[in-house]
Structure formats: C-alpha cells, structure tokens
CSV table of C-alpha atoms in Angstrom, one decimal:
chain,number,residue,atom,x,y,z
A,113,UNK,CA,48.1,25.6,-20.3
A,114,UNK,CA,46.1,23.1,-17.5
A,115,UNK,CA,46.9,25.2,-14.6
A,116,UNK,CA,45.8,28.0,-16.6
A,117,UNK,CA,42.7,26.7,-17.1
A,118,UNK,CA,41.8,25.2,-14.0
A,119,UNK,CA,42.5,28.9,-12.6
A,120,UNK,CA,39.5,30.4,-14.7
A,121,UNK,CA,37.2,27.3,-13.4
A,122,UNK,CA,38.3,28.2,-10.1
A,123,UNK,CA,37.4,32.7,-11.0
A,124,UNK,CA,34.6,31.4,-12.6
A,125,UNK,CA,33.1,29.6,-9.7
A,126,UNK,CA,34.2,32.6,-7.0
A,127,UNK,CA,31.7,34.1,-9.7
A,128,UNK,CA,29.3,32.4,-9.3
A,129,UNK,CA,28.8,31.6,-5.5
A,130,UNK,CA,25.8,31.7,-4.0
A,131,UNK,CA,24.9,34.9,-6.6
A,132,UNK,CA,21.7,35.5,-8.3
A,133,UNK,CA,22.7,37.8,-10.5
A,134,UNK,CA,26.4,36.4,-12.8
A,135,UNK,CA,26.4,36.1,-15.9
A,136,UNK,CA,28.2,34.3,-18.4
A,137,UNK,CA,28.8,35.8,-21.8
A,138,UNK,CA,31.0,33.7,-24.9
A,139,UNK,CA,30.7,37.1,-26.2
A,140,UNK,CA,33.0,40.2,-25.7
A,141,UNK,CA,31.8,43.5,-26.4
A,142,UNK,CA,33.8,47.0,-26.0
A,143,UNK,CA,32.9,48.8,-22.8
A,144,UNK,CA,30.8,50.7,-24.1
A,145,UNK,CA,28.3,48.4,-25.3
A,146,UNK,CA,26.9,48.7,-21.5
A,147,UNK,CA,25.5,52.3,-21.8
A,148,UNK,CA,22.4,50.3,-22.8
A,149,UNK,CA,22.0,49.4,-19.6
A,150,UNK,CA,22.2,52.5,-18.3
A,151,UNK,CA,19.6,53.7,-20.0
A,152,UNK,CA,17.6,51.0,-18.7
A,153,UNK,CA,18.1,52.0,-15.3
A,154,UNK,CA,17.4,55.6,-15.7
A,155,UNK,CA,14.2,54.1,-16.6
A,156,UNK,CA,13.8,51.9,-13.4
A,157,UNK,CA,15.2,54.8,-11.4
A,158,UNK,CA,12.8,57.2,-12.3
A,159,UNK,CA,10.4,54.4,-11.8
A,160,UNK,CA,11.7,54.1,-8.3
A,161,UNK,CA,11.1,57.7,-6.9
A,162,UNK,CA,7.7,58.4,-9.1
A,163,UNK,CA,6.0,55.3,-7.8
A,164,UNK,CA,7.5,56.0,-3.8
A,165,UNK,CA,9.1,52.7,-3.6
A,166,UNK,CA,11.8,54.5,-1.8
A,167,UNK,CA,9.7,56.3,0.8
A,168,UNK,CA,10.7,54.8,4.2
A,169,UNK,CA,7.4,55.8,4.7
A,170,UNK,CA,5.8,53.5,2.5
A,171,UNK,CA,8.1,50.4,3.3
A,172,UNK,CA,6.6,50.9,6.8
A,173,UNK,CA,2.8,51.1,5.5
A,174,UNK,CA,3.4,48.0,3.6
A,175,UNK,CA,5.0,45.7,6.8
A,176,UNK,CA,2.0,47.9,8.7
A,177,UNK,CA,-0.4,46.8,6.0
A,178,UNK,CA,-1.6,50.7,6.3
A,179,UNK,CA,-1.5,50.6,2.4
A,180,UNK,CA,-2.1,47.7,-0.4
A,181,UNK,CA,0.6,50.1,-2.8
A,182,UNK,CA,4.2,47.9,-2.3
A,183,UNK,CA,2.0,44.7,-2.5
A,184,UNK,CA,1.3,45.9,-6.0
A,185,UNK,CA,4.4,47.3,-7.2
A,186,UNK,CA,6.0,43.6,-6.0
A,187,UNK,CA,2.8,41.4,-7.2
A,188,UNK,CA,2.5,43.3,-11.1
A,189,UNK,CA,6.4,43.5,-10.9
A,190,UNK,CA,6.3,38.7,-10.7
A,191,UNK,CA,3.3,39.0,-13.1
A,192,UNK,CA,5.0,40.7,-15.8
A,193,UNK,CA,8.4,39.0,-14.9
A,194,UNK,CA,6.7,35.9,-15.3
A,195,UNK,CA,5.2,36.4,-18.2
A,196,UNK,CA,8.5,37.9,-20.1
A,197,UNK,CA,10.2,34.9,-18.9
A,198,UNK,CA,7.5,32.2,-20.1
A,199,UNK,CA,7.7,33.8,-23.5
A,200,UNK,CA,11.4,34.1,-23.3
A,201,UNK,CA,11.5,30.3,-22.9
A,202,UNK,CA,8.6,29.5,-25.1
A,203,UNK,CA,9.6,31.6,-27.9
A,204,UNK,CA,13.1,30.4,-27.1
A,205,UNK,CA,13.9,34.4,-28.1
A,206,UNK,CA,17.9,34.8,-28.0
A,207,UNK,CA,19.6,38.8,-26.8
A,208,UNK,CA,20.1,41.0,-29.9
A,209,UNK,CA,23.3,39.5,-30.2
A,210,UNK,CA,22.1,37.1,-31.6
A,211,UNK,CA,23.0,34.7,-27.8
A,212,UNK,CA,21.2,32.0,-26.7
A,213,UNK,CA,18.9,32.7,-23.7
A,214,UNK,CA,19.9,31.2,-20.4
A,215,UNK,CA,18.3,31.5,-17.1
A,216,UNK,CA,20.0,29.3,-14.4
A,217,UNK,CA,18.6,27.5,-11.5
A,218,UNK,CA,19.1,29.0,-7.9
A,219,UNK,CA,19.9,25.4,-5.7
A,220,UNK,CA,18.9,26.9,-2.0
A,221,UNK,CA,21.6,27.4,1.3
A,222,UNK,CA,20.3,28.6,4.7
A,223,UNK,CA,21.6,31.8,3.4
A,224,UNK,CA,18.1,32.5,1.9
A,225,UNK,CA,16.6,32.1,5.9
A,226,UNK,CA,19.3,33.8,8.2
A,227,UNK,CA,21.1,36.4,5.4
A,228,UNK,CA,17.0,37.1,4.1
A,229,UNK,CA,15.7,37.7,8.0
A,230,UNK,CA,19.2,39.9,8.1
A,231,UNK,CA,17.9,41.2,5.1
A,232,UNK,CA,14.3,42.2,6.0
A,233,UNK,CA,15.2,44.0,9.9
A,234,UNK,CA,17.4,46.6,7.1
A,235,UNK,CA,15.0,46.7,4.9
A,236,UNK,CA,12.3,48.7,7.7
A,237,UNK,CA,15.3,50.4,9.6
A,238,UNK,CA,16.5,51.5,6.8
A,239,UNK,CA,13.2,52.1,4.0
A,240,UNK,CA,15.1,50.4,1.2
A,241,UNK,CA,16.8,48.2,-0.7
A,242,UNK,CA,19.7,48.4,-2.4
A,243,UNK,CA,17.8,49.6,-5.7
A,244,UNK,CA,16.4,52.5,-3.9
A,245,UNK,CA,19.7,53.4,-1.8
A,246,UNK,CA,20.7,54.4,-5.6
A,247,UNK,CA,17.9,56.0,-5.9
A,248,UNK,CA,17.8,58.2,-2.6
A,249,UNK,CA,21.6,59.6,-3.0
A,250,UNK,CA,20.2,60.7,-6.7
A,251,UNK,CA,18.0,62.2,-6.0
A,252,UNK,CA,19.2,64.4,-3.5
A,253,UNK,CA,19.5,62.8,-0.4
A,254,UNK,CA,23.1,62.5,-0.1
A,255,UNK,CA,23.1,61.7,3.3
A,256,UNK,CA,21.8,58.0,2.1
A,257,UNK,CA,25.1,57.7,1.2
A,258,UNK,CA,26.6,57.2,4.9
A,259,UNK,CA,23.8,54.3,4.4
A,260,UNK,CA,25.4,52.9,0.7
A,261,UNK,CA,28.3,52.5,2.4
A,262,UNK,CA,27.6,50.2,5.5
A,263,UNK,CA,25.4,48.6,2.9
A,264,UNK,CA,29.3,47.9,1.3
A,265,UNK,CA,30.4,47.6,4.5
A,266,UNK,CA,28.1,45.0,5.0
A,267,UNK,CA,29.1,43.0,2.4
A,268,UNK,CA,32.6,43.4,2.9
A,269,UNK,CA,32.1,41.4,5.8
A,270,UNK,CA,30.4,39.0,4.7
A,271,UNK,CA,33.1,37.9,1.5
A,272,UNK,CA,36.0,37.9,4.3
A,273,UNK,CA,33.3,35.5,7.2
A,274,UNK,CA,31.7,33.6,4.4
A,275,UNK,CA,33.4,30.7,5.0
A,276,UNK,CA,33.0,30.8,8.4
A,277,UNK,CA,29.1,31.0,7.9
A,278,UNK,CA,26.3,28.1,7.9
A,279,UNK,CA,24.9,27.9,4.9
B,59,UNK,CA,3.6,65.5,-20.6
B,60,UNK,CA,5.7,66.5,-17.8
B,61,UNK,CA,3.3,68.2,-15.0
B,62,UNK,CA,1.7,64.3,-15.4
B,63,UNK,CA,4.4,62.5,-15.5
B,64,UNK,CA,5.0,64.2,-11.6
B,65,UNK,CA,3.1,63.0,-10.2
B,66,UNK,CA,3.4,60.5,-8.0
B,67,UNK,CA,3.1,57.3,-10.3
B,68,UNK,CA,0.4,54.7,-9.7
B,69,UNK,CA,1.5,50.3,-8.7
B,70,UNK,CA,0.2,49.8,-11.5
B,71,UNK,CA,2.7,51.5,-13.5
B,72,UNK,CA,5.4,50.9,-11.3
B,73,UNK,CA,4.7,47.6,-11.3
B,74,UNK,CA,4.7,46.8,-14.7
B,75,UNK,CA,8.4,48.8,-15.1
B,76,UNK,CA,9.9,46.8,-13.4
B,77,UNK,CA,8.6,43.4,-14.0
B,78,UNK,CA,9.7,44.6,-17.6
B,79,UNK,CA,12.7,44.5,-16.6
B,80,UNK,CA,13.5,41.1,-16.3
B,81,UNK,CA,12.3,40.0,-20.3
B,82,UNK,CA,14.8,43.3,-21.0
B,83,UNK,CA,17.6,42.1,-19.6
B,84,UNK,CA,17.8,39.6,-21.3
B,85,UNK,CA,17.0,40.4,-24.6
B,86,UNK,CA,19.3,43.1,-23.8
B,87,UNK,CA,22.1,41.0,-23.3
B,88,UNK,CA,21.4,37.7,-21.3
B,89,UNK,CA,22.1,39.7,-17.8
B,90,UNK,CA,19.7,38.6,-14.8
B,91,UNK,CA,17.5,41.3,-13.2
B,92,UNK,CA,19.5,42.1,-9.1
B,93,UNK,CA,20.9,44.8,-7.9
B,94,UNK,CA,22.8,43.7,-4.6
B,95,UNK,CA,25.5,42.4,-6.4
B,96,UNK,CA,26.5,46.2,-7.4
B,97,UNK,CA,27.8,46.0,-4.3
B,98,UNK,CA,30.0,43.1,-4.3
B,99,UNK,CA,31.4,43.7,-7.6
B,100,UNK,CA,31.8,47.1,-6.2
B,101,UNK,CA,34.2,45.6,-2.6
B,102,UNK,CA,36.1,43.1,-5.5
B,103,UNK,CA,37.3,46.1,-7.4
B,104,UNK,CA,37.4,47.9,-5.0
B,105,UNK,CA,38.7,46.5,-2.0
B,106,UNK,CA,39.1,42.5,-2.6
B,107,UNK,CA,41.7,41.9,0.2
B,108,UNK,CA,42.8,38.6,-1.0
B,109,UNK,CA,39.1,37.1,-0.2
B,110,UNK,CA,38.5,34.4,-2.7
B,111,UNK,CA,34.7,35.6,-3.0
B,112,UNK,CA,36.0,38.8,-4.5
B,113,UNK,CA,38.4,37.8,-6.2
B,114,UNK,CA,36.8,37.7,-9.3
B,115,UNK,CA,36.9,39.3,-13.3
B,116,UNK,CA,34.4,41.9,-11.2
B,117,UNK,CA,34.6,43.7,-15.1
B,118,UNK,CA,32.8,40.5,-16.4
B,119,UNK,CA,30.0,42.3,-14.8
B,120,UNK,CA,30.1,45.7,-15.3
B,121,UNK,CA,26.9,46.3,-16.6
B,122,UNK,CA,25.4,45.5,-13.5
B,123,UNK,CA,27.8,48.5,-12.2
B,124,UNK,CA,26.2,51.0,-15.1
B,125,UNK,CA,23.1,49.6,-14.7
B,126,UNK,CA,23.3,51.2,-11.0
B,127,UNK,CA,24.8,54.2,-12.0
B,128,UNK,CA,20.8,54.7,-14.2
B,129,UNK,CA,19.4,54.7,-11.3
B,130,UNK,CA,21.4,57.5,-9.6
B,131,UNK,CA,20.8,58.9,-13.0
B,132,UNK,CA,17.2,58.4,-12.5
B,133,UNK,CA,16.9,59.7,-8.9
B,134,UNK,CA,18.3,62.3,-9.8
B,135,UNK,CA,16.1,63.1,-12.7
B,136,UNK,CA,13.1,62.3,-10.8
B,137,UNK,CA,13.9,64.4,-7.7
B,138,UNK,CA,14.7,67.7,-10.5
B,139,UNK,CA,12.5,67.6,-14.0
B,140,UNK,CA,10.0,65.7,-11.9
B,141,UNK,CA,10.1,67.3,-9.3
B,142,UNK,CA,6.7,66.9,-7.2
B,143,UNK,CA,6.9,69.1,-3.7
B,144,UNK,CA,4.1,68.3,-2.4
B,145,UNK,CA,4.5,65.9,0.6
B,146,UNK,CA,4.1,62.3,0.3
B,147,UNK,CA,0.6,60.7,1.5
B,148,UNK,CA,1.4,58.8,4.2
B,149,UNK,CA,-1.8,55.8,5.9
B,150,UNK,CA,-3.2,58.1,8.3
B,151,UNK,CA,-3.0,55.1,11.0
B,152,UNK,CA,0.7,55.0,10.4
B,153,UNK,CA,1.2,58.7,10.8
B,154,UNK,CA,-0.5,58.5,14.2
B,155,UNK,CA,1.1,55.9,15.3
B,156,UNK,CA,5.0,57.3,14.3
B,157,UNK,CA,4.2,60.8,15.4
B,158,UNK,CA,4.0,58.8,19.0
B,159,UNK,CA,7.1,57.3,18.5
B,160,UNK,CA,9.0,60.7,17.7
B,161,UNK,CA,9.0,61.3,13.7
B,162,UNK,CA,7.8,64.4,12.9
B,163,UNK,CA,9.2,65.3,9.5
B,164,UNK,CA,6.2,64.1,6.7
B,165,UNK,CA,7.4,66.5,4.1
B,166,UNK,CA,9.7,64.5,2.0
B,167,UNK,CA,10.2,60.3,1.4
B,168,UNK,CA,12.3,59.6,4.7
B,169,UNK,CA,11.9,61.7,7.6
B,170,UNK,CA,15.2,64.1,8.0
B,171,UNK,CA,14.5,63.1,11.9
B,172,UNK,CA,16.2,59.8,11.5
B,173,UNK,CA,17.5,60.3,7.5
B,174,UNK,CA,19.9,63.8,8.0
B,175,UNK,CA,23.4,64.4,7.8
B,176,UNK,CA,22.7,66.1,11.5
B,177,UNK,CA,20.8,63.0,12.3
B,178,UNK,CA,24.3,61.0,11.7
B,179,UNK,CA,24.9,63.0,15.1
B,180,UNK,CA,22.2,60.6,17.5
B,181,UNK,CA,22.7,57.6,19.1
B,182,UNK,CA,19.5,57.1,16.6
B,183,UNK,CA,20.0,58.2,12.9
B,184,UNK,CA,23.3,56.5,13.1
B,185,UNK,CA,21.4,53.0,13.6
B,186,UNK,CA,18.7,53.1,11.5
B,187,UNK,CA,21.6,55.2,8.8
B,188,UNK,CA,24.7,52.0,10.0
B,189,UNK,CA,23.2,49.5,11.3
B,190,UNK,CA,20.3,49.5,9.0
B,191,UNK,CA,23.4,50.0,5.8
B,192,UNK,CA,24.7,46.4,7.1
B,193,UNK,CA,22.2,45.0,7.4
B,194,UNK,CA,21.3,45.2,3.8
B,195,UNK,CA,24.3,44.6,2.7
B,196,UNK,CA,25.4,41.7,5.1
B,197,UNK,CA,22.1,39.9,4.5
B,198,UNK,CA,21.6,40.6,0.3
B,199,UNK,CA,24.8,38.9,-0.1
B,200,UNK,CA,24.1,36.2,2.5
B,201,UNK,CA,20.7,35.7,1.4
B,202,UNK,CA,22.6,35.1,-2.6
B,203,UNK,CA,20.4,38.4,-3.5
B,204,UNK,CA,17.3,41.1,-2.7
B,205,UNK,CA,13.6,42.2,-3.8
B,206,UNK,CA,15.4,42.0,-7.0
B,207,UNK,CA,17.7,39.3,-7.2
B,208,UNK,CA,15.2,37.0,-5.9
B,209,UNK,CA,11.7,38.5,-4.9
B,210,UNK,CA,11.0,39.9,-8.8
B,211,UNK,CA,13.9,38.1,-11.1
B,212,UNK,CA,13.5,34.5,-9.3
B,213,UNK,CA,10.2,34.5,-8.5
B,214,UNK,CA,9.5,34.8,-12.7
B,215,UNK,CA,11.3,32.3,-13.4
B,216,UNK,CA,9.6,30.1,-10.9
B,217,UNK,CA,12.4,29.4,-8.0
B,218,UNK,CA,12.0,28.0,-4.9
B,219,UNK,CA,15.0,29.2,-3.0
B,220,UNK,CA,14.1,33.4,-4.2
B,221,UNK,CA,10.0,32.4,-2.1
B,222,UNK,CA,11.9,31.0,0.2
B,223,UNK,CA,13.7,33.6,0.3
B,224,UNK,CA,10.9,36.8,-0.2
B,225,UNK,CA,9.2,34.9,2.5
B,226,UNK,CA,12.2,36.1,5.4
B,227,UNK,CA,12.5,38.7,3.7
B,228,UNK,CA,9.2,39.3,4.3
B,229,UNK,CA,9.6,37.8,8.6
B,230,UNK,CA,12.4,39.9,9.0
B,231,UNK,CA,11.0,43.1,7.8
B,232,UNK,CA,7.1,42.7,9.2
B,233,UNK,CA,9.8,41.6,12.9
B,234,UNK,CA,12.1,44.3,12.6
B,235,UNK,CA,8.4,47.0,11.7
B,236,UNK,CA,6.7,46.0,14.8
B,237,UNK,CA,9.0,45.6,17.1
B,238,UNK,CA,12.7,47.3,16.7
B,239,UNK,CA,12.4,50.6,14.3
B,240,UNK,CA,8.9,50.9,17.8
B,241,UNK,CA,12.0,50.3,20.4
B,242,UNK,CA,14.7,52.2,18.3
B,243,UNK,CA,12.5,56.0,17.8
B,244,UNK,CA,11.3,54.8,22.0
B,245,UNK,CA,14.1,54.3,23.5
B,246,UNK,CA,17.8,55.6,21.7
C-alpha cells in the first residue's frame, strides 16, 4: 500500500515536471466530457486562421516591427486574460463541477532563458508556435504535418536529454 | 454573416477571444490554457520509451489533446466555410525586403517557396520546416511552455518566470528574423 502511494506520487511529479499546463482534478469524468474542450479548441482554431495569427508573414512583420497586428493580438489577450484571472480569484469562482479553481505558481529555471530563446528562433523560422501548427494543417497547409512531426521529435529529444541539460 | 466572418478578423477580436480562453478553460474544468504540452502528451502516449519525462498518466491530460484536435478542426472550418480568397495584406516594407531574399509567393498565409511538399526537396525547405519545427518542439518544452502557456496564461497570472520566457521568445525571434532567416533565404 505504502509502495503504491509512493509510485503515484512519483508519477504525479513526473507529470508536473517544468510543466506550466498540468492539471490535477479530484474528479473523474467519463472521457466524452472532454468534448467541450474540442468545441473551445474549434473557436480558437478559427480565430487563429481568420486573424492571420497562423500567417508566416504576420510573424515576420512582428519581428521586423512592420505591423502592429501581432502586438495588438497578444497585448489584448494578456489584458483580457488578466481581467479573467482577477475575476476568477476575486469572486472565488468555481468550475462548472463546483471545484475550487487554483492556478499553480511557476518556478524559475534556466529553460525559460535557453529553451525560450531556441523556441523564439524556431518561431520566426516556421512562423508558428504550436497552436498555429495545428491550425495551419487544418486550414489546408498539409505540408506543415512535417513541421508538426518535427516538433514532436524536438519534444521527445528534450525529454530524452532532460537530465543532462542545465535547468 | 458568413460574408462578414470570412473577412480577416481585426487584432482586438482575436486578442479578446484568445484572452477569454484563460477564464473559460478554468471555469470549464480547472484547466490551464497551454498548447505545447499537447506535444508532450502525444510523446507520452505514443513513444514514452521508458523516459521518465514521458512516464506519467497522459490520459489525465487528454482534455489537452481534444483541445488541439479542436484547433485543427477550427482551422479546417476557417479554410473552407469561412475561406477568403483575397491574398493577405503584407506590409510593403517587409514585402520588398522578402522579395530581395527570394520569397516570390505572397498569395497565401505561408509562402509556398519554403512551406510545401516540393520545398522539402530543397535545403531551404528542410531547414525551415524540419529544423524550425524541431526548435519549436524542443524549445517550448525546455522553456516549460509556449506563447499560450507562458505569454497568455502565465502573464495573465503575473508569473515572473513567464515574463522571462516571453522576453526570451522575443529575443530569439528578433535574432532569428534578422539574422538566421535572411541567412537561410540567401545562402541555402
């Protein structure tokens, strides 16, 4: 019994490693409850394409300071997101399942410098962060599946080398 | 309505929807907006190879995979039902700069000169699509998040590590756009 508990703990630690997006819920839902996230994803995907966030040209414009567009998108998103988080915390809102909403704090590690710089380099090359990769493929740029596979390979290699990299 | 939605959406509409993802996902199920983790969960599901970083119950995170499949479907809807055949607007200064560097296709959201199956047979295409993609996957995981997890979710929650990550996303991007991208376009 003790052993099982220990393993669960280790499993949880592995899942939360340097991650900004893991989620621990005490609730156990049937898998089809996840369809609501598919709907939200569809809304986000349409937005990514229609506002040209998936455009390689828009990303080049951003890094050449040739257009305000991307700064407007990201700036507005952060302002709206902050107001959302503020309201959620202030009113102690609960999830639709009645669960308390909690957001873990992030801890600093060198990955946020080294890894972030490497991602920045790739971002300007591909003109895409991970979200737009999915949206680009969906909107008909099928060749980007190769880029997505390569991003999966990059993630896997990071996982394999993780212990050897400075953090 | 379809006509209106087919036009390019302004930045404030896109920013508002992207920002609303944060409280929406929290309220729907205590989920934190983040997309690059879907790459990790896919590795954990498909090729964990006994690597500790991928040995966890990815099924607990499957909401994230539903979310990215949604992004894919959304992309499909935007590219079909809401399709707009007008070429995208590209700032004139950038267009002339890119032309000098050998980009000729300004008809779509991605230049087919470097992003197409044909381009995979050129060194240029391989570097942009494969090396670029690798850096996106490796870098976001090393950084612990991407533009959504750090820049939007993290900054919305006033996280200093996310601010640091965002600053370095931009530094890497500026460096790449001004030195690496022109170098590859002109020399490979």
